[in-house]
């Protein structure tokens, strides 16, 4: 869907949610809304800075499709773009990692390699910091 297809009063995220409501199973859509509504509210109120954006269902286990769509809904709300994609990257240290990116980046293997390298570097840094914290008697749950 292009920008010209979005109704003037509609936000891209609302258009995307409407499309998902039609396309998704009712129960999956309900789960999706349960996950994204607090995040969308926080975005609207400009209070995202300290919010945990883990895409889990709390007590309910979310199907991967719902997690992916939730990530895309949030990306659409943040970027205002409808061309976001979920891409799975193979990262040696952590295994597969799912990231949301724009369509151009998703189609560019060299950019995806750069993103995977960044994730590997961050993982190594986190492990070093975790080791330092552990040796210092500090909490390691960051």
PDB file of C-alpha atoms in Angstrom:
ATOM      1  CA  UNK A   1       0.000   0.000   0.000  1.00  0.00           C
ATOM      2  CA  UNK A   2       1.404   3.393  -0.902  1.00  0.00           C
ATOM      3  CA  UNK A   3       1.036   6.706   0.894  1.00  0.00           C
ATOM      4  CA  UNK A   4      -1.498   7.862  -1.710  1.00  0.00           C
ATOM      5  CA  UNK A   5      -3.818   4.971  -0.784  1.00  0.00           C
ATOM      6  CA  UNK A   6      -4.083   6.013   2.872  1.00  0.00           C
ATOM      7  CA  UNK A   7      -7.232   8.028   3.600  1.00  0.00           C
ATOM      8  CA  UNK A   8      -6.374  11.627   4.591  1.00  0.00           C
ATOM      9  CA  UNK A   9      -7.747  11.173   8.126  1.00  0.00           C
ATOM     10  CA  UNK A  10      -6.167   7.744   8.611  1.00  0.00           C
ATOM     11  CA  UNK A  11      -2.880   6.997  10.271  1.00  0.00           C
ATOM     12  CA  UNK A  12      -0.839   4.259   8.608  1.00  0.00           C
ATOM     13  CA  UNK A  13      -1.009   2.149  11.779  1.00  0.00           C
ATOM     14  CA  UNK A  14      -4.824   2.322  11.768  1.00  0.00           C
ATOM     15  CA  UNK A  15      -4.917   1.253   8.129  1.00  0.00           C
ATOM     16  CA  UNK A  16      -2.554  -1.633   8.882  1.00  0.00           C
ATOM     17  CA  UNK A  17      -4.649  -2.743  11.875  1.00  0.00           C
ATOM     18  CA  UNK A  18      -7.788  -2.670   9.726  1.00  0.00           C
ATOM     19  CA  UNK A  19      -6.072  -4.877   7.148  1.00  0.00           C
ATOM     20  CA  UNK A  20      -4.981  -7.299   9.860  1.00  0.00           C
ATOM     21  CA  UNK A  21      -8.475  -7.433  11.365  1.00  0.00           C
ATOM     22  CA  UNK A  22      -9.790  -8.666   8.022  1.00  0.00           C
ATOM     23  CA  UNK A  23      -6.896 -11.040   7.355  1.00  0.00           C
ATOM     24  CA  UNK A  24      -6.213 -12.607  10.763  1.00  0.00           C
ATOM     25  CA  UNK A  25      -8.082 -15.188  12.781  1.00  0.00           C
ATOM     26  CA  UNK A  26     -10.297 -13.445  15.377  1.00  0.00           C
ATOM     27  CA  UNK A  27      -8.485 -14.947  18.369  1.00  0.00           C
ATOM     28  CA  UNK A  28      -5.050 -14.091  16.950  1.00  0.00           C
ATOM     29  CA  UNK A  29      -6.212 -10.535  16.272  1.00  0.00           C
ATOM     30  CA  UNK A  30      -7.449 -10.255  19.867  1.00  0.00           C
ATOM     31  CA  UNK A  31      -4.041 -11.416  21.122  1.00  0.00           C
ATOM     32  CA  UNK A  32      -2.330  -8.942  18.812  1.00  0.00           C
ATOM     33  CA  UNK A  33      -4.386  -6.051  20.165  1.00  0.00           C
ATOM     34  CA  UNK A  34      -3.679  -7.148  23.739  1.00  0.00           C
ATOM     35  CA  UNK A  35       0.048  -6.852  23.024  1.00  0.00           C
ATOM     36  CA  UNK A  36       0.132  -3.680  20.924  1.00  0.00           C
ATOM     37  CA  UNK A  37      -2.523  -1.462  22.533  1.00  0.00           C
ATOM     38  CA  UNK A  38      -0.342  -0.423  25.517  1.00  0.00           C
ATOM     39  CA  UNK A  39       2.560   0.330  23.187  1.00  0.00           C
ATOM     40  CA  UNK A  40       0.393   2.303  20.765  1.00  0.00           C
ATOM     41  CA  UNK A  41      -1.039   4.277  23.693  1.00  0.00           C
ATOM     42  CA  UNK A  42       2.473   5.030  24.948  1.00  0.00           C
ATOM     43  CA  UNK A  43       3.536   6.164  21.476  1.00  0.00           C
ATOM     44  CA  UNK A  44       0.515   8.437  21.223  1.00  0.00           C
ATOM     45  CA  UNK A  45       1.248   9.915  24.653  1.00  0.00           C
ATOM     46  CA  UNK A  46       4.982  10.287  23.878  1.00  0.00           C
ATOM     47  CA  UNK A  47       6.014   8.172  26.871  1.00  0.00           C
ATOM     48  CA  UNK A  48       7.931   5.352  25.226  1.00  0.00           C
ATOM     49  CA  UNK A  49      11.323   6.068  26.744  1.00  0.00           C
ATOM     50  CA  UNK A  50      11.171   3.643  29.692  1.00  0.00           C
ATOM     51  CA  UNK A  51       8.762   1.102  28.251  1.00  0.00           C
ATOM     52  CA  UNK A  52       9.694  -2.555  27.881  1.00  0.00           C
ATOM     53  CA  UNK A  53       8.790  -3.612  24.355  1.00  0.00           C
ATOM     54  CA  UNK A  54       9.082  -7.377  24.800  1.00  0.00           C
ATOM     55  CA  UNK A  55       6.566  -9.054  22.539  1.00  0.00           C
ATOM     56  CA  UNK A  56       5.263 -11.700  24.825  1.00  0.00           C
ATOM     57  CA  UNK A  57       1.709 -12.434  25.776  1.00  0.00           C
ATOM     58  CA  UNK A  58       2.213 -12.382  29.524  1.00  0.00           C
ATOM     59  CA  UNK A  59       0.464 -15.529  30.681  1.00  0.00           C
ATOM     60  CA  UNK A  60      -0.406 -16.553  27.124  1.00  0.00           C
ATOM     61  CA  UNK A  61       2.107 -17.924  24.641  1.00  0.00           C
ATOM     62  CA  UNK A  62       1.929 -15.891  21.444  1.00  0.00           C
ATOM     63  CA  UNK A  63       2.191 -17.636  18.094  1.00  0.00           C
ATOM     64  CA  UNK A  64       5.161 -16.429  16.023  1.00  0.00           C
ATOM     65  CA  UNK A  65       2.821 -14.934  13.408  1.00  0.00           C
ATOM     66  CA  UNK A  66       1.181 -12.762  16.085  1.00  0.00           C
ATOM     67  CA  UNK A  67       4.586 -11.687  17.429  1.00  0.00           C
ATOM     68  CA  UNK A  68       5.718 -10.758  13.926  1.00  0.00           C
ATOM     69  CA  UNK A  69       2.544  -8.806  13.208  1.00  0.00           C
ATOM     70  CA  UNK A  70       2.816  -7.032  16.573  1.00  0.00           C
ATOM     71  CA  UNK A  71       6.356  -5.982  15.689  1.00  0.00           C
ATOM     72  CA  UNK A  72       5.135  -4.723  12.307  1.00  0.00           C
ATOM     73  CA  UNK A  73       2.230  -2.801  13.884  1.00  0.00           C
ATOM     74  CA  UNK A  74       4.612  -1.092  16.309  1.00  0.00           C
ATOM     75  CA  UNK A  75       7.093  -0.345  13.512  1.00  0.00           C
ATOM     76  CA  UNK A  76       4.281   1.150  11.436  1.00  0.00           C
ATOM     77  CA  UNK A  77       3.206   3.326  14.367  1.00  0.00           C
ATOM     78  CA  UNK A  78       6.763   4.538  14.947  1.00  0.00           C
ATOM     79  CA  UNK A  79       7.836   5.048  11.339  1.00  0.00           C
ATOM     80  CA  UNK A  80       4.520   5.811   9.631  1.00  0.00           C
ATOM     81  CA  UNK A  81       5.597   3.395   6.892  1.00  0.00           C
ATOM     82  CA  UNK A  82       3.710   0.380   5.615  1.00  0.00           C
ATOM     83  CA  UNK A  83       6.678  -1.302   3.922  1.00  0.00           C
ATOM     84  CA  UNK A  84       8.233  -2.808   7.051  1.00  0.00           C
ATOM     85  CA  UNK A  85       9.241  -6.464   7.006  1.00  0.00           C
ATOM     86  CA  UNK A  86      10.311  -9.013   9.596  1.00  0.00           C
ATOM     87  CA  UNK A  87      13.603 -10.634   8.636  1.00  0.00           C
ATOM     88  CA  UNK A  88      15.244 -13.538  10.427  1.00  0.00           C
ATOM     89  CA  UNK A  89      19.022 -13.246  10.687  1.00  0.00           C
ATOM     90  CA  UNK A  90      21.321 -16.069  11.667  1.00  0.00           C
ATOM     91  CA  UNK A  91      23.630 -14.809  14.393  1.00  0.00           C
ATOM     92  CA  UNK A  92      26.218 -17.358  15.538  1.00  0.00           C
ATOM     93  CA  UNK A  93      26.314 -16.363  19.206  1.00  0.00           C
ATOM     94  CA  UNK A  94      22.553 -16.170  19.750  1.00  0.00           C
ATOM     95  CA  UNK A  95      20.959 -18.237  17.003  1.00  0.00           C
ATOM     96  CA  UNK A  96      18.238 -16.794  14.789  1.00  0.00           C
ATOM     97  CA  UNK A  97      17.227 -13.188  15.536  1.00  0.00           C
ATOM     98  CA  UNK A  98      14.115 -11.581  14.079  1.00  0.00           C
ATOM     99  CA  UNK A  99      14.370  -7.872  13.226  1.00  0.00           C
ATOM    100  CA  UNK A 100      12.001  -5.387  11.642  1.00  0.00           C
ATOM    101  CA  UNK A 101      13.353  -3.267   8.832  1.00  0.00           C
ATOM    102  CA  UNK A 102      12.176  -1.445   5.748  1.00  0.00           C
ATOM    103  CA  UNK A 103      11.691  -3.343   2.494  1.00  0.00           C
ATOM    104  CA  UNK A 104      14.821  -1.919   0.840  1.00  0.00           C
ATOM    105  CA  UNK A 105      17.055  -3.050   3.694  1.00  0.00           C
ATOM    106  CA  UNK A 106      15.319  -6.440   3.853  1.00  0.00           C
ATOM    107  CA  UNK A 107      16.224  -6.975   0.183  1.00  0.00           C
ATOM    108  CA  UNK A 108      19.879  -5.939   0.609  1.00  0.00           C
ATOM    109  CA  UNK A 109      22.112  -8.825   1.765  1.00  0.00           C
ATOM    110  CA  UNK A 110      25.031  -6.542   2.613  1.00  0.00           C
ATOM    111  CA  UNK A 111      22.854  -4.368   4.877  1.00  0.00           C
ATOM    112  CA  UNK A 112      21.468  -7.500   6.552  1.00  0.00           C
ATOM    113  CA  UNK A 113      25.052  -8.676   7.139  1.00  0.00           C
ATOM    114  CA  UNK A 114      25.835  -5.308   8.749  1.00  0.00           C
ATOM    115  CA  UNK A 115      22.819  -5.650  11.039  1.00  0.00           C
ATOM    116  CA  UNK A 116      23.846  -9.196  12.008  1.00  0.00           C
ATOM    117  CA  UNK A 117      27.392  -7.970  12.737  1.00  0.00           C
ATOM    118  CA  UNK A 118      25.988  -5.210  14.951  1.00  0.00           C
ATOM    119  CA  UNK A 119      23.868  -7.759  16.858  1.00  0.00           C
ATOM    120  CA  UNK A 120      26.934 -10.001  17.330  1.00  0.00           C
ATOM    121  CA  UNK A 121      28.969  -7.053  18.653  1.00  0.00           C
ATOM    122  CA  UNK A 122      26.201  -6.025  21.054  1.00  0.00           C
ATOM    123  CA  UNK A 123      25.889  -9.607  22.291  1.00  0.00           C
ATOM    124  CA  UNK A 124      29.643  -9.768  22.969  1.00  0.00           C
ATOM    125  CA  UNK A 125      29.557  -6.416  24.786  1.00  0.00           C
ATOM    126  CA  UNK A 126      26.605  -7.538  26.902  1.00  0.00           C
ATOM    127  CA  UNK A 127      28.402 -10.760  27.821  1.00  0.00           C
ATOM    128  CA  UNK A 128      31.519  -8.800  28.830  1.00  0.00           C
ATOM    129  CA  UNK A 129      29.433  -6.435  30.945  1.00  0.00           C
ATOM    130  CA  UNK A 130      27.571  -9.364  32.489  1.00  0.00           C
ATOM    131  CA  UNK A 131      30.927 -10.936  33.436  1.00  0.00           C
ATOM    132  CA  UNK A 132      32.165  -7.684  34.973  1.00  0.00           C
ATOM    133  CA  UNK A 133      28.915  -7.257  36.895  1.00  0.00           C
ATOM    134  CA  UNK A 134      29.051 -10.852  38.136  1.00  0.00           C
ATOM    135  CA  UNK A 135      32.672 -10.494  39.259  1.00  0.00           C
ATOM    136  CA  UNK A 136      31.736  -7.259  41.040  1.00  0.00           C
ATOM    137  CA  UNK A 137      28.743  -8.787  42.802  1.00  0.00           C
ATOM    138  CA  UNK A 138      26.282  -6.624  40.851  1.00  0.00           C
ATOM    139  CA  UNK A 139      23.016  -7.785  39.266  1.00  0.00           C
ATOM    140  CA  UNK A 140      23.466  -9.407  35.873  1.00  0.00           C
ATOM    141  CA  UNK A 141      19.867  -9.291  34.600  1.00  0.00           C
ATOM    142  CA  UNK A 142      20.216  -6.505  32.042  1.00  0.00           C
TER     143      UNK A 142
END
